[in-house]
Amino acid sequence: MELASSNYIETIGFIAAFLTTAAFLPQVFKTWKTKDVSGLSFSMLLMFFVGVFLWLVYGYYKESPSMIMANTITLGSAFLLIYFKITYRKK
Amino acid sequence: MELASSNYIETIGFIAAFLTTAAFLPQVFKTWKTKDVSGLSFSMLLMFFVGVFLWLVYGYYKESPSMIMANTITLGSAFLLIYFKITYRKK
């Protein structure tokens, strides 16, 4: 049963990708500007990073362009937050 | 070309689902405990909520159990954060 045309499905995926990726970027920007990483938990960031990487692998196997795009950008954002957490930690 | 068996792919999806969902829950718990919603942007929460809902729809059309599970839980978390944001807003 073809639920919906794959173009239609990928359009939903790309809108979802845009929204969840865009919603995450201000957090990265605010952390970069304020250098305040006190609210960020290192273990959570690592968990999130590994999880997003696996979603990227999953999107590759499912041949899903929207998942690949969203998780590539979010992986970059998560990497930046980890970098900030290490760099701006109170010495 | 069958990249990998679907069981193998779904296992990756479920591990990703667990990690990214689990990484998000402490934020919800901390907000509930501290009642501090100052760091949460209402528009970002709404964007995230709609985005996660669309990922849920996408996961349904892609017949992806791991996406459906992850996004259902994250949708609940996002809804809670929106509820906290409205309830605990400084009057």
PDB file of C-alpha atoms in Angstrom:
ATOM      1  CA  MET A   1       0.000   0.000   0.000  1.00  0.00           C
ATOM      2  CA  GLU A   2       1.799   3.182  -1.183  1.00  0.00           C
ATOM      3  CA  LEU A   3       0.810   5.520   1.664  1.00  0.00           C
ATOM      4  CA  ALA A   4       1.817   8.715  -0.144  1.00  0.00           C
ATOM      5  CA  SER A   5       4.116   9.648  -3.027  1.00  0.00           C
ATOM      6  CA  SER A   6       7.750   9.747  -1.959  1.00  0.00           C
ATOM      7  CA  ASN A   7       8.057  13.370  -3.097  1.00  0.00           C
ATOM      8  CA  TYR A   8       5.237  14.333  -0.786  1.00  0.00           C
ATOM      9  CA  ILE A   9       6.873  12.394   2.056  1.00  0.00           C
ATOM     10  CA  GLU A  10      10.275  13.988   1.471  1.00  0.00           C
ATOM     11  CA  THR A  11       8.660  17.442   1.455  1.00  0.00           C
ATOM     12  CA  ILE A  12       7.308  16.708   4.950  1.00  0.00           C
ATOM     13  CA  GLY A  13      10.793  15.519   5.901  1.00  0.00           C
ATOM     14  CA  PHE A  14      12.461  18.688   4.630  1.00  0.00           C
ATOM     15  CA  ILE A  15       9.999  20.974   6.439  1.00  0.00           C
ATOM     16  CA  ALA A  16      10.573  18.950   9.635  1.00  0.00           C
ATOM     17  CA  ALA A  17      14.331  19.129   9.022  1.00  0.00           C
ATOM     18  CA  PHE A  18      14.216  22.906   8.597  1.00  0.00           C
ATOM     19  CA  LEU A  19      12.107  23.467  11.735  1.00  0.00           C
ATOM     20  CA  THR A  20      13.999  21.204  14.161  1.00  0.00           C
ATOM     21  CA  THR A  21      17.388  22.347  12.831  1.00  0.00           C
ATOM     22  CA  ALA A  22      16.447  26.029  12.932  1.00  0.00           C
ATOM     23  CA  ALA A  23      15.031  25.664  16.449  1.00  0.00           C
ATOM     24  CA  PHE A  24      18.410  24.353  17.615  1.00  0.00           C
ATOM     25  CA  LEU A  25      20.681  27.025  16.098  1.00  0.00           C
ATOM     26  CA  PRO A  26      19.816  29.942  18.471  1.00  0.00           C
ATOM     27  CA  GLN A  27      21.017  27.789  21.374  1.00  0.00           C
ATOM     28  CA  VAL A  28      24.384  27.393  19.609  1.00  0.00           C
ATOM     29  CA  PHE A  29      24.557  31.104  18.764  1.00  0.00           C
ATOM     30  CA  LYS A  30      23.615  32.162  22.339  1.00  0.00           C
ATOM     31  CA  THR A  31      26.260  29.837  23.814  1.00  0.00           C
ATOM     32  CA  TRP A  32      28.872  31.205  21.395  1.00  0.00           C
ATOM     33  CA  LYS A  33      27.963  34.826  22.236  1.00  0.00           C
ATOM     34  CA  THR A  34      27.611  34.462  26.009  1.00  0.00           C
ATOM     35  CA  LYS A  35      30.357  31.851  26.467  1.00  0.00           C
ATOM     36  CA  ASP A  36      28.019  30.544  29.181  1.00  0.00           C
ATOM     37  CA  VAL A  37      28.156  26.746  29.110  1.00  0.00           C
ATOM     38  CA  SER A  38      27.015  26.268  32.724  1.00  0.00           C
ATOM     39  CA  GLY A  39      23.581  25.074  31.585  1.00  0.00           C
ATOM     40  CA  LEU A  40      25.019  22.440  29.242  1.00  0.00           C
ATOM     41  CA  SER A  41      25.659  18.920  30.546  1.00  0.00           C
ATOM     42  CA  PHE A  42      28.679  17.325  28.890  1.00  0.00           C
ATOM     43  CA  SER A  43      27.288  13.788  29.141  1.00  0.00           C
ATOM     44  CA  MET A  44      23.972  14.889  27.597  1.00  0.00           C
ATOM     45  CA  LEU A  45      25.810  16.615  24.765  1.00  0.00           C
ATOM     46  CA  LEU A  46      27.831  13.472  24.073  1.00  0.00           C
ATOM     47  CA  MET A  47      24.706  11.296  24.169  1.00  0.00           C
ATOM     48  CA  PHE A  48      22.953  13.683  21.823  1.00  0.00           C
ATOM     49  CA  PHE A  49      25.964  13.786  19.470  1.00  0.00           C
ATOM     50  CA  VAL A  50      26.180   9.979  19.211  1.00  0.00           C
ATOM     51  CA  GLY A  51      22.388   9.748  18.827  1.00  0.00           C
ATOM     52  CA  VAL A  52      22.320  12.287  16.007  1.00  0.00           C
ATOM     53  CA  PHE A  53      25.206  10.493  14.299  1.00  0.00           C
ATOM     54  CA  LEU A  54      23.235   7.241  14.421  1.00  0.00           C
ATOM     55  CA  TRP A  55      20.165   9.027  13.003  1.00  0.00           C
ATOM     56  CA  LEU A  56      22.448  10.155  10.167  1.00  0.00           C
ATOM     57  CA  VAL A  57      23.533   6.530   9.529  1.00  0.00           C
ATOM     58  CA  TYR A  58      19.873   5.472   9.780  1.00  0.00           C
ATOM     59  CA  GLY A  59      18.828   8.162   7.291  1.00  0.00           C
ATOM     60  CA  TYR A  60      21.552   6.939   4.904  1.00  0.00           C
ATOM     61  CA  TYR A  61      20.299   3.332   5.039  1.00  0.00           C
ATOM     62  CA  LYS A  62      16.692   4.489   4.705  1.00  0.00           C
ATOM     63  CA  GLU A  63      17.846   6.577   1.706  1.00  0.00           C
ATOM     64  CA  SER A  64      16.219   9.643   3.241  1.00  0.00           C
ATOM     65  CA  PRO A  65      17.671  12.954   1.983  1.00  0.00           C
ATOM     66  CA  SER A  66      15.801  15.026   4.585  1.00  0.00           C
ATOM     67  CA  MET A  67      17.123  12.949   7.486  1.00  0.00           C
ATOM     68  CA  ILE A  68      20.656  13.133   6.085  1.00  0.00           C
ATOM     69  CA  MET A  69      20.444  16.918   5.744  1.00  0.00           C
ATOM     70  CA  ALA A  70      18.864  17.550   9.145  1.00  0.00           C
ATOM     71  CA  ASN A  71      21.219  15.288  11.055  1.00  0.00           C
ATOM     72  CA  THR A  72      24.322  16.555   9.285  1.00  0.00           C
ATOM     73  CA  ILE A  73      23.518  20.146  10.341  1.00  0.00           C
ATOM     74  CA  THR A  74      22.482  19.101  13.862  1.00  0.00           C
ATOM     75  CA  LEU A  75      25.658  16.994  14.173  1.00  0.00           C
ATOM     76  CA  GLY A  76      27.656  20.134  13.383  1.00  0.00           C
ATOM     77  CA  SER A  77      25.680  22.138  15.952  1.00  0.00           C
ATOM     78  CA  ALA A  78      26.181  19.458  18.606  1.00  0.00           C
ATOM     79  CA  PHE A  79      29.900  19.343  17.813  1.00  0.00           C
ATOM     80  CA  LEU A  80      30.130  23.121  18.271  1.00  0.00           C
ATOM     81  CA  LEU A  81      28.358  22.933  21.642  1.00  0.00           C
ATOM     82  CA  ILE A  82      30.794  20.229  22.778  1.00  0.00           C
ATOM     83  CA  TYR A  83      33.708  22.383  21.573  1.00  0.00           C
ATOM     84  CA  PHE A  84      32.313  25.406  23.476  1.00  0.00           C
ATOM     85  CA  LYS A  85      31.718  23.291  26.588  1.00  0.00           C
ATOM     86  CA  ILE A  86      35.387  22.227  26.573  1.00  0.00           C
ATOM     87  CA  THR A  87      36.744  25.660  25.622  1.00  0.00           C
ATOM     88  CA  TYR A  88      34.662  27.908  27.886  1.00  0.00           C
ATOM     89  CA  ARG A  89      34.643  25.633  30.934  1.00  0.00           C
ATOM     90  CA  LYS A  90      35.537  27.650  34.066  1.00  0.00           C
ATOM     91  CA  LYS A  91      39.269  27.027  34.630  1.00  0.00           C
TER      92      LYS A  91
ATOM     93  CA  MET B   1      20.509  -2.634  -3.716  1.00  0.00           C
ATOM     94  CA  GLU B   2      19.517  -3.774  -0.186  1.00  0.00           C
ATOM     95  CA  LEU B   3      22.034  -1.734   1.845  1.00  0.00           C
ATOM     96  CA  ALA B   4      21.487  -3.621   5.081  1.00  0.00           C
ATOM     97  CA  SER B   5      18.788  -5.836   6.557  1.00  0.00           C
ATOM     98  CA  SER B   6      15.858  -3.817   7.857  1.00  0.00           C
ATOM     99  CA  ASN B   7      16.254  -5.323  11.339  1.00  0.00           C
ATOM    100  CA  TYR B   8      19.825  -4.065  11.448  1.00  0.00           C
ATOM    101  CA  ILE B   9      18.668  -0.616  10.275  1.00  0.00           C
ATOM    102  CA  GLU B  10      15.867  -0.444  12.857  1.00  0.00           C
ATOM    103  CA  THR B  11      18.317  -1.413  15.615  1.00  0.00           C
ATOM    104  CA  ILE B  12      20.416   1.624  14.671  1.00  0.00           C
ATOM    105  CA  GLY B  13      17.232   3.688  14.673  1.00  0.00           C
ATOM    106  CA  PHE B  14      16.211   2.503  18.150  1.00  0.00           C
ATOM    107  CA  ILE B  15      19.665   3.200  19.627  1.00  0.00           C
ATOM    108  CA  ALA B  16      19.574   6.680  18.045  1.00  0.00           C
ATOM    109  CA  ALA B  17      16.026   7.137  19.359  1.00  0.00           C
ATOM    110  CA  PHE B  18      17.066   6.176  22.889  1.00  0.00           C
ATOM    111  CA  LEU B  19      20.128   8.465  22.923  1.00  0.00           C
ATOM    112  CA  THR B  20      18.529  11.615  21.482  1.00  0.00           C
ATOM    113  CA  THR B  21      15.342  11.170  23.558  1.00  0.00           C
ATOM    114  CA  ALA B  22      17.283  10.473  26.765  1.00  0.00           C
ATOM    115  CA  ALA B  23      19.574  13.464  26.122  1.00  0.00           C
ATOM    116  CA  PHE B  24      16.510  15.711  25.987  1.00  0.00           C
ATOM    117  CA  LEU B  25      14.731  14.551  29.160  1.00  0.00           C
ATOM    118  CA  PRO B  26      17.081  16.148  31.785  1.00  0.00           C
ATOM    119  CA  GLN B  27      16.285  19.544  30.249  1.00  0.00           C
ATOM    120  CA  VAL B  28      12.577  18.879  30.827  1.00  0.00           C
ATOM    121  CA  PHE B  29      13.206  17.616  34.365  1.00  0.00           C
ATOM    122  CA  LYS B  30      15.477  20.559  35.248  1.00  0.00           C
ATOM    123  CA  THR B  31      12.887  23.058  33.960  1.00  0.00           C
ATOM    124  CA  TRP B  32      10.144  21.322  35.959  1.00  0.00           C
ATOM    125  CA  LYS B  33      12.267  21.343  39.141  1.00  0.00           C
ATOM    126  CA  THR B  34      13.663  24.885  38.867  1.00  0.00           C
ATOM    127  CA  LYS B  35      10.559  26.468  37.283  1.00  0.00           C
ATOM    128  CA  ASP B  36      13.183  28.549  35.426  1.00  0.00           C
ATOM    129  CA  VAL B  37      11.944  29.049  31.873  1.00  0.00           C
ATOM    130  CA  SER B  38      13.945  32.224  31.218  1.00  0.00           C
ATOM    131  CA  GLY B  39      16.379  30.341  28.964  1.00  0.00           C
ATOM    132  CA  LEU B  40      13.604  28.900  26.804  1.00  0.00           C
ATOM    133  CA  SER B  41      12.420  30.815  23.742  1.00  0.00           C
ATOM    134  CA  PHE B  42       8.708  30.326  23.098  1.00  0.00           C
ATOM    135  CA  SER B  43       9.054  30.647  19.321  1.00  0.00           C
ATOM    136  CA  MET B  44      11.890  28.100  19.247  1.00  0.00           C
ATOM    137  CA  LEU B  45       9.827  25.685  21.322  1.00  0.00           C
ATOM    138  CA  LEU B  46       6.897  26.049  18.940  1.00  0.00           C
ATOM    139  CA  MET B  47       9.130  25.568  15.901  1.00  0.00           C
ATOM    140  CA  PHE B  48      10.668  22.507  17.515  1.00  0.00           C
ATOM    141  CA  PHE B  49       7.240  21.118  18.448  1.00  0.00           C
ATOM    142  CA  VAL B  50       5.881  21.455  14.892  1.00  0.00           C
ATOM    143  CA  GLY B  51       9.135  20.057  13.465  1.00  0.00           C
ATOM    144  CA  VAL B  52       9.029  16.999  15.722  1.00  0.00           C
ATOM    145  CA  PHE B  53       5.360  16.458  14.833  1.00  0.00           C
ATOM    146  CA  LEU B  54       6.268  16.471  11.138  1.00  0.00           C
ATOM    147  CA  TRP B  55       9.113  13.998  11.793  1.00  0.00           C
ATOM    148  CA  LEU B  56       6.478  11.808  13.456  1.00  0.00           C
ATOM    149  CA  VAL B  57       4.275  12.011  10.327  1.00  0.00           C
ATOM    150  CA  TYR B  58       7.370  11.354   8.190  1.00  0.00           C
ATOM    151  CA  GLY B  59       8.289   8.324  10.301  1.00  0.00           C
ATOM    152  CA  TYR B  60       4.734   7.004   9.874  1.00  0.00           C
ATOM    153  CA  TYR B  61       4.894   7.292   6.072  1.00  0.00           C
ATOM    154  CA  LYS B  62       8.387   5.777   6.013  1.00  0.00           C
ATOM    155  CA  GLU B  63       6.999   2.965   8.208  1.00  0.00           C
ATOM    156  CA  SER B  64       9.829   3.539  10.687  1.00  0.00           C
ATOM    157  CA  PRO B  65       9.055   2.280  14.221  1.00  0.00           C
ATOM    158  CA  SER B  66      12.149   3.930  15.721  1.00  0.00           C
ATOM    159  CA  MET B  67      11.259   7.349  14.307  1.00  0.00           C
ATOM    160  CA  ILE B  68       7.683   6.997  15.514  1.00  0.00           C
ATOM    161  CA  MET B  69       8.835   6.063  19.033  1.00  0.00           C
ATOM    162  CA  ALA B  70      11.513   8.766  19.304  1.00  0.00           C
ATOM    163  CA  ASN B  71       9.335  11.563  17.988  1.00  0.00           C
ATOM    164  CA  THR B  72       6.308  10.589  20.069  1.00  0.00           C
ATOM    165  CA  ILE B  73       8.383  10.857  23.273  1.00  0.00           C
ATOM    166  CA  THR B  74      10.151  14.043  22.126  1.00  0.00           C
ATOM    167  CA  LEU B  75       6.773  15.542  21.132  1.00  0.00           C
ATOM    168  CA  GLY B  76       5.602  14.911  24.698  1.00  0.00           C
ATOM    169  CA  SER B  77       8.771  16.515  26.100  1.00  0.00           C
ATOM    170  CA  ALA B  78       8.389  19.548  23.838  1.00  0.00           C
ATOM    171  CA  PHE B  79       4.722  19.882  24.844  1.00  0.00           C
ATOM    172  CA  LEU B  80       5.736  19.838  28.525  1.00  0.00           C
ATOM    173  CA  LEU B  81       8.347  22.572  27.961  1.00  0.00           C
ATOM    174  CA  ILE B  82       5.729  24.711  26.213  1.00  0.00           C
ATOM    175  CA  TYR B  83       3.309  24.102  29.108  1.00  0.00           C
ATOM    176  CA  PHE B  84       6.042  25.059  31.636  1.00  0.00           C
ATOM    177  CA  LYS B  85       6.940  28.146  29.584  1.00  0.00           C
ATOM    178  CA  ILE B  86       3.314  29.331  29.727  1.00  0.00           C
ATOM    179  CA  THR B  87       2.746  28.332  33.362  1.00  0.00           C
ATOM    180  CA  TYR B  88       5.985  29.561  34.933  1.00  0.00           C
ATOM    181  CA  ARG B  89       6.327  32.755  32.927  1.00  0.00           C
ATOM    182  CA  LYS B  90       7.037  35.692  35.277  1.00  0.00           C
ATOM    183  CA  LYS B  91       3.700  37.374  35.811  1.00  0.00           C
TER     184      LYS B  91
END
